[in-house]
XYZ file of N, CA, C and O in Angstrom:
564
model
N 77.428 125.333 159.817
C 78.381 124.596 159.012
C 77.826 124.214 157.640
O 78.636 124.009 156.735
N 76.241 124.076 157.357
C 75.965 123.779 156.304
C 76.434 124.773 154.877
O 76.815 124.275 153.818
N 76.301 126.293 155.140
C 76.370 127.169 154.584
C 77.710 127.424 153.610
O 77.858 127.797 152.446
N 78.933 126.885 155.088
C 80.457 126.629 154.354
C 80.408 125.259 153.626
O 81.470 125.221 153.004
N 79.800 124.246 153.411
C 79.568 123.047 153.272
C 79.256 123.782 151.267
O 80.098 123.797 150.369
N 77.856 124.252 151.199
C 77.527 124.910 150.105
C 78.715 125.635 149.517
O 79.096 125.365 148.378
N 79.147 126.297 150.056
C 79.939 127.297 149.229
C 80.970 126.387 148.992
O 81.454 126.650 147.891
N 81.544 125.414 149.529
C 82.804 124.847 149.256
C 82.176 123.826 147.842
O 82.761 123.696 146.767
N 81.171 123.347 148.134
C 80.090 122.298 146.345
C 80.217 123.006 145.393
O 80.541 122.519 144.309
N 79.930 124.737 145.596
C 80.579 125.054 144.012
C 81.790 125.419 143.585
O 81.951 125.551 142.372
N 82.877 125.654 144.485
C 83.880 125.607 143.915
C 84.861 124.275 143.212
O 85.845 124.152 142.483
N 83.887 123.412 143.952
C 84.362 122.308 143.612
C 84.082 121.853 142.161
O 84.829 121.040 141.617
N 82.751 122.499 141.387
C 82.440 122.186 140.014
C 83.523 123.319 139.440
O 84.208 123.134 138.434
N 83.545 124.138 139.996
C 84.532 125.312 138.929
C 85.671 125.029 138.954
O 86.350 125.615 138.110
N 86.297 124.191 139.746
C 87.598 123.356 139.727
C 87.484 122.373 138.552
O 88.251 122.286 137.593
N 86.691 121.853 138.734
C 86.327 120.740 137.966
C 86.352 120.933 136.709
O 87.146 120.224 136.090
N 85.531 121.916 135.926
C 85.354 122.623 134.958
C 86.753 122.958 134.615
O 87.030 122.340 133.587
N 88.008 123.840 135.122
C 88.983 124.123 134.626
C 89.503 122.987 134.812
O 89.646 122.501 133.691
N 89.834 122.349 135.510
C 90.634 120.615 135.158
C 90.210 120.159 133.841
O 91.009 119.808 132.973
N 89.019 120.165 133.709
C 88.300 119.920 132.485
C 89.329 120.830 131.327
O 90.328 120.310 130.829
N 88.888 122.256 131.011
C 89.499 123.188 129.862
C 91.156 122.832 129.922
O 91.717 122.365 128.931
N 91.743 123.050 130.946
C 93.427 122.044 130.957
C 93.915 121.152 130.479
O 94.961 121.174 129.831
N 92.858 119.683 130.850
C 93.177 119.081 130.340
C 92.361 118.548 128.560
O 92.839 117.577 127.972
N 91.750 118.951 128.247
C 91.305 119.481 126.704
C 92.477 120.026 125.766
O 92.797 119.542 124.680
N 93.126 121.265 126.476
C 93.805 121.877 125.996
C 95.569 121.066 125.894
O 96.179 121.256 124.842
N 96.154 120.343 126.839
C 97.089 120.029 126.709
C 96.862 118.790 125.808
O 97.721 118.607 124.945
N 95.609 117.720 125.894
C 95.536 116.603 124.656
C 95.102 117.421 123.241
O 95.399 116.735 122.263
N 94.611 118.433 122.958
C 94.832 119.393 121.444
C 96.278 119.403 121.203
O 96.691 119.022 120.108
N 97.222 119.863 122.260
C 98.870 119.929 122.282
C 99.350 118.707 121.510
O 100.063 118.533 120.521
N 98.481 117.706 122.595
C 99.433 116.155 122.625
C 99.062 115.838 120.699
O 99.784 115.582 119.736
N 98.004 115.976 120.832
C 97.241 115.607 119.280
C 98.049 116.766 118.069
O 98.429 116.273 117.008
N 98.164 117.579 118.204
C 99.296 118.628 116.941
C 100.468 118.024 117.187
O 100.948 117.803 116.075
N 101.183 117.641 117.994
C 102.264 117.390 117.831
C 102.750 115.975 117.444
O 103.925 115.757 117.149
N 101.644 114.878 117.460
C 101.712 113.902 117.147
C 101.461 113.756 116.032
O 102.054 113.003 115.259
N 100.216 114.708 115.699
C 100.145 114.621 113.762
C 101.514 115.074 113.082
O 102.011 114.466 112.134
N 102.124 116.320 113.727
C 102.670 116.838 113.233
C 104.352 115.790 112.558
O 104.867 115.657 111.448
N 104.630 115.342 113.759
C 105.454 114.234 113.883
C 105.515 113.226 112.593
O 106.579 112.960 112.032
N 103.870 112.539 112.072
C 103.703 111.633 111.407
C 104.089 112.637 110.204
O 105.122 112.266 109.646
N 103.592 113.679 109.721
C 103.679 114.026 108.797
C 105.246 114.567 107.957
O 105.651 114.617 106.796
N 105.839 114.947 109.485
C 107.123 115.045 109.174
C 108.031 113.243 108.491
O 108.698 112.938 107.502
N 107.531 112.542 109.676
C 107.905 111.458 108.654
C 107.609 110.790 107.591
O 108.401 110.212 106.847
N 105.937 110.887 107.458
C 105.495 110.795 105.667
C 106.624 111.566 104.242
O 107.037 111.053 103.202
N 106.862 113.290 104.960
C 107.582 113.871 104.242
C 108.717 113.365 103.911
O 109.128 113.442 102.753
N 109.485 112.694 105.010
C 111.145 112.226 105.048
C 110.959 110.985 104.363
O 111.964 110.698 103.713
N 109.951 110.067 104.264
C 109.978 109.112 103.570
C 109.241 108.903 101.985
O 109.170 107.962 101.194
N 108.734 110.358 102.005
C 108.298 110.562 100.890
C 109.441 111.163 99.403
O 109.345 111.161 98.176
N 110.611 111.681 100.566
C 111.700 112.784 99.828
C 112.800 111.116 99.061
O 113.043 110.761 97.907
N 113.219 110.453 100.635
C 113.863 109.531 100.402
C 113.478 107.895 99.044
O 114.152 107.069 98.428
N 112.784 108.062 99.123
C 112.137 107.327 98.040
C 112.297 108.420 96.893
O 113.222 108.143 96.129
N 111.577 109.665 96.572
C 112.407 110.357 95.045
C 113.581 110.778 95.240
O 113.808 111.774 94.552
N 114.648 110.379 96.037
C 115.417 110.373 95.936
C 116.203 109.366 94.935
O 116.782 109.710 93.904
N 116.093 107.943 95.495
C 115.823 106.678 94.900
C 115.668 106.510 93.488
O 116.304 105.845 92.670
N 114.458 107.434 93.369
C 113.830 107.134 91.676
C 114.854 108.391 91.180
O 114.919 108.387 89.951
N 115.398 109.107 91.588
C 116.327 110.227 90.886
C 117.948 110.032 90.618
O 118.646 110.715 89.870
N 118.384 108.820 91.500
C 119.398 108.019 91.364
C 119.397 107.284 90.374
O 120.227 107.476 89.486
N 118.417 106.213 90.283
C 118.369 105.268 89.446
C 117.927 105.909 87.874
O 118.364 105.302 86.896
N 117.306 106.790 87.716
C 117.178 107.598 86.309
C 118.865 108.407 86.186
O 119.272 108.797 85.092
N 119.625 108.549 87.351
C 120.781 109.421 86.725
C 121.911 107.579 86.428
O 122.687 107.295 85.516
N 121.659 107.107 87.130
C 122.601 105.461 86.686
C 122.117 105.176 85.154
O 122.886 104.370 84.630
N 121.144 105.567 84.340
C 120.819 105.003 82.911
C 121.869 105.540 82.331
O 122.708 104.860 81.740
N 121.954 107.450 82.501
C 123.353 108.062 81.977
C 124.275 107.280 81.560
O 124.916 106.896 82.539
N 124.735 106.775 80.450
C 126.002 106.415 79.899
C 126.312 104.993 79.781
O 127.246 104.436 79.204
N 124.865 104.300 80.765
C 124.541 102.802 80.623
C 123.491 102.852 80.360
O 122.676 103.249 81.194
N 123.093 102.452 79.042
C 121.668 102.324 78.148
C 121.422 103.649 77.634
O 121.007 103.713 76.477
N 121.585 104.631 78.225
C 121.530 106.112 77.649
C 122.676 106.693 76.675
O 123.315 107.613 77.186
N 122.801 106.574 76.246
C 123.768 107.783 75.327
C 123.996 109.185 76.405
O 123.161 109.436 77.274
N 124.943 109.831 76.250
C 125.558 110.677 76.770
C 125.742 112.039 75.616
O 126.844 112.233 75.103
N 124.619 112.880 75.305
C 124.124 113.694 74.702
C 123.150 114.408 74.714
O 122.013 114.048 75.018
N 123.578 115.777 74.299
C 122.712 117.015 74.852
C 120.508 116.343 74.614
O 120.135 115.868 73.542
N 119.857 116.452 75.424
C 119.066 116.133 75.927
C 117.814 116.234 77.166
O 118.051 116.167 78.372
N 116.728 116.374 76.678
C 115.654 116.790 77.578
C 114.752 115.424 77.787
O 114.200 114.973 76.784
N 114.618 114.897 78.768
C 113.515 113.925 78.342
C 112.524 114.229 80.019
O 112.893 115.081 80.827
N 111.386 113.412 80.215
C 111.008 113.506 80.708
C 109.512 113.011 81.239
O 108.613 113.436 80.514
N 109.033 112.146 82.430
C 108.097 111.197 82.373
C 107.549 111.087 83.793
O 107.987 111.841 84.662
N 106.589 110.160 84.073
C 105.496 110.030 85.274
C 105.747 109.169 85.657
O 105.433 108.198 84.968
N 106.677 108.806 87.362
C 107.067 107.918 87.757
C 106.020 106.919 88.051
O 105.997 105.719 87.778
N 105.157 107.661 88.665
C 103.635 106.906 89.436
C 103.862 107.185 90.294
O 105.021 107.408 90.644
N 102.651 107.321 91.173
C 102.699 107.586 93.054
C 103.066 108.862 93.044
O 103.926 109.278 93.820
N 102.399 109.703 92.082
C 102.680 111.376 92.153
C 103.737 111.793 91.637
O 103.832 112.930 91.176
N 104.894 110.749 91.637
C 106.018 111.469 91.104
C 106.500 111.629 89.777
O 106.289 110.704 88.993
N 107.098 112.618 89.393
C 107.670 112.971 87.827
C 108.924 112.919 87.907
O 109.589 112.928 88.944
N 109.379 112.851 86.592
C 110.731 112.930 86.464
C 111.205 113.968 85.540
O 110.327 114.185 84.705
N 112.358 114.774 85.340
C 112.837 115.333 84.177
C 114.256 114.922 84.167
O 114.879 114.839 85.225
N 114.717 114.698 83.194
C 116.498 114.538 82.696
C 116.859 115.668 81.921
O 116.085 115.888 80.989
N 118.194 116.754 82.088
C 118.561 117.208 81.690
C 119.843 117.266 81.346
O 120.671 117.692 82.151
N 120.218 116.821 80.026
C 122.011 116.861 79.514
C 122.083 118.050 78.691
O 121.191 118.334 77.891
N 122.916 118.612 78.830
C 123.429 119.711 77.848
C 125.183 119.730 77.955
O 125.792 119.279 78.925
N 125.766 120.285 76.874
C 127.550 119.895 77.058
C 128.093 121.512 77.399
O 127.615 122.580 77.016
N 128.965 121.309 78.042
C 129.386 122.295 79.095
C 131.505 122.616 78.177
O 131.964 123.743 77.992
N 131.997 121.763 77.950
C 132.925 122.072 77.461
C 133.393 120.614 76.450
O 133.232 119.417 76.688
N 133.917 121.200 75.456
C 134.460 120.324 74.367
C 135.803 119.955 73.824
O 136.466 120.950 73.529
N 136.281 119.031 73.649
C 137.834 119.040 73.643
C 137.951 117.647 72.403
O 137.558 116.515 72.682
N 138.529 117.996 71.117
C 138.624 116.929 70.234
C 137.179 116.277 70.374
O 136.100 116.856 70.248
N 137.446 114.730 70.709
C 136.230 114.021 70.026
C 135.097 113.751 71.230
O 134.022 113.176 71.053
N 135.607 114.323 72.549
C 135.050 114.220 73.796
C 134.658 115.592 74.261
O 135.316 116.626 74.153
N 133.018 115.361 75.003
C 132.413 116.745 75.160
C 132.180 116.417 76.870
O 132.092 115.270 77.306
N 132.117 117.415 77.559
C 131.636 117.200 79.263
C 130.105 117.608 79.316
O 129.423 118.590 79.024
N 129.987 116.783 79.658
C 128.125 117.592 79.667
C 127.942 117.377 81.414
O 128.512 116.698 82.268
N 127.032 118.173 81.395
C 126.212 118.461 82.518
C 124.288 117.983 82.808
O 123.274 118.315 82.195
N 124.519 117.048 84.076
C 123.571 116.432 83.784
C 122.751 116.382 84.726
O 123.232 116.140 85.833
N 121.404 116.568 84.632
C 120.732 116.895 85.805
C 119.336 116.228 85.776
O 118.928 116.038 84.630
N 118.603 115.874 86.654
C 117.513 114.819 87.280
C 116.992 115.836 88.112
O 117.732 116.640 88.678
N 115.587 115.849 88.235
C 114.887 115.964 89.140
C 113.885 115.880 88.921
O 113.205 116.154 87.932
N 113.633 115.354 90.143
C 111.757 114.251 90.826
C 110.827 115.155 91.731
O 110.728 115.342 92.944
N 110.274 115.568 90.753
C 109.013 116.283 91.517
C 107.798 115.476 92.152
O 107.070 114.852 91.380
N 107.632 115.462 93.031
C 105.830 115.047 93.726
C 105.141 116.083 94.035
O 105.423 117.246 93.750
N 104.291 115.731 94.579
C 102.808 116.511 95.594
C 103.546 116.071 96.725
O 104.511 115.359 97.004
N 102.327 117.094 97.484
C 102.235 116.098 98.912
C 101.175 115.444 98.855
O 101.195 114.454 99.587
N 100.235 115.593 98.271
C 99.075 114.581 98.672
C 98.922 113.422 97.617
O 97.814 113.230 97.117
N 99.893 112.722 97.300
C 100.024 112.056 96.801
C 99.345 111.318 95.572
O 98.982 110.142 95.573
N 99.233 112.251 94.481
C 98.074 111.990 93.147
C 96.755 112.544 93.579
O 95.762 112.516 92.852
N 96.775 113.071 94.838
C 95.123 113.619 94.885
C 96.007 115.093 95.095
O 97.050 115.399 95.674
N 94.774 115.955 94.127
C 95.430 117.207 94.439
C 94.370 118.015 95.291
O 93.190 117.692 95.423
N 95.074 119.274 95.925
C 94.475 119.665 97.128
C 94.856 121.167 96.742
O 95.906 121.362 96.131
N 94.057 122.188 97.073
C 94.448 123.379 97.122
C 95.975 123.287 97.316
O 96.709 122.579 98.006
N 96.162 124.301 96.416
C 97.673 124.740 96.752
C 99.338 123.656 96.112
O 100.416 123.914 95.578
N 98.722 122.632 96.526
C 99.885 121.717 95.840
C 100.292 121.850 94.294
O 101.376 121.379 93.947
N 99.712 122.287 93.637
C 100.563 122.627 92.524
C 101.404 123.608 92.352
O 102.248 123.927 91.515
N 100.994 124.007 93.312
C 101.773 125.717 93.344
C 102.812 125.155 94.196
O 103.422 126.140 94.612
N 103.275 124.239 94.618
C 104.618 123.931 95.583
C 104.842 122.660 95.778
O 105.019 121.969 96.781
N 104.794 122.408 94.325
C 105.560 120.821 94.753
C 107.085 120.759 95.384
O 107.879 121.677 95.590
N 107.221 119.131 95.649
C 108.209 119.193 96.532
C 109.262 118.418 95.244
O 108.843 117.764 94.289
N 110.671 118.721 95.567
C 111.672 118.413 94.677
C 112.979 117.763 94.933
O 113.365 118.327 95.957
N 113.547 117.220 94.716
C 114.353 116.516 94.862
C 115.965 116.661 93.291
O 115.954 116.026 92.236
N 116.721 117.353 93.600
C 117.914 117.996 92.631
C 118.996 117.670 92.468
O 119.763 118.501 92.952
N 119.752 116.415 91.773
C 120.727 116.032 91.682
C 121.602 116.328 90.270
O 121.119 116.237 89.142
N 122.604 116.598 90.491
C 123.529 117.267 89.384
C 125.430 116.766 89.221
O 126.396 117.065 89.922
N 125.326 116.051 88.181
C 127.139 115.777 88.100
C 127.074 115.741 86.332
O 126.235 115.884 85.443
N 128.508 115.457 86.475
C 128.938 115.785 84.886
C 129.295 114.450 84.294
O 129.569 113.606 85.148
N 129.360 114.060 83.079
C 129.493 112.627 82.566
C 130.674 113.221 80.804
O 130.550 114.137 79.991
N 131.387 112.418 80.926
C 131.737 112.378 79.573
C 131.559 111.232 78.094
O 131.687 110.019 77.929
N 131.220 112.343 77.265
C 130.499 111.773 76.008
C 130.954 111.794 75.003
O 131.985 112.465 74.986
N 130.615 111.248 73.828
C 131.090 111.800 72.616
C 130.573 113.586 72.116
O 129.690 114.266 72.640
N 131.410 113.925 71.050
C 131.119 115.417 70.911
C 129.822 115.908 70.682
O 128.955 115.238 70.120
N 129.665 117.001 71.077
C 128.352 117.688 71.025
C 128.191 117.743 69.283
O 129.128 117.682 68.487
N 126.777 117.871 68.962
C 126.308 117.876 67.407
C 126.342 116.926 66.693
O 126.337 117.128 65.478
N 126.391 115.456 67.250
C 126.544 114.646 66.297
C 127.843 113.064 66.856
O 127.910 111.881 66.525
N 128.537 113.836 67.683
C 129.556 112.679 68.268
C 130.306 112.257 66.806
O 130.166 112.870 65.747
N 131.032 111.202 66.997
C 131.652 110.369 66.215
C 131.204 109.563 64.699
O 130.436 108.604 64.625
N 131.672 110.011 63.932
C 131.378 108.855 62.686
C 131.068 107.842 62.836
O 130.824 107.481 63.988
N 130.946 107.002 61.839
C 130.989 105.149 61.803
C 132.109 104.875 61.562
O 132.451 103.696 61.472
């Protein structure tokens, strides 16, 4: 009986051993999918916030801004940029329609740059039309 006694001690480490590689392998699982998770929500709360700052730069439009063809463009902070784009789309008497467009670029790594992030920032694209005075000059005094 000793002999079956032996042979049954090492299967018992080679059990052991794969319980071991199993469970290794399913907490690597548990661990990717949990990073993965956070990062998805860093992203969603990273988009929703330049979202925010891309709203509130298109609300200046026509309150405090003038409503005329126009490029401007600046560094929100916290990685993010901004560009404004007006240009007039159709003209009628003393009123022009322009077309007006915002968008908030970031990183992902937020002011630290990392391989690759310049090559793919992330963006955020909002676009409506506003009416202005005429293109070239608008209205007299």
């Amino acid at each position: 009986m000793t002999g079956r006694a032996g042979r049954d001690a090492g299967f018992t480490l080679l059990e052991v051993m794969v319980a071991f590689v199993i469970a290794a392998l399913a907490l690597g699982v548990l661990f990717d999918t949990g990073a993965g998770g956070w990062r998805n929500a860093w992203i969603a709360d990273r988009a929703s916030e330049a979202l925010s700052r891309a709203q509130s730069h298109l609300a200046v439009v026509g309150h405090g801004l003038v409503v005329a063809a126009t490029v401007q463009e600046g560094d929100d902070g916290h990685g993010f940029r901004w560009q404004l784009r007006i240009a007039p789309v159709q003209s009628a008497g003393h009123l022009t329609l322009y077309s007006v467009e915002v968008r908030e670029t970031w990183s992902r790594s937020e002011g630290r740059t990392t391989q690759g992030d310049e090559d793919n920032p992330r963006m955020v694209l909002l676009r409506t039309m506003r009416i202005g005075g005429a293109a070239g000059g608008g209205r007299g005094p």
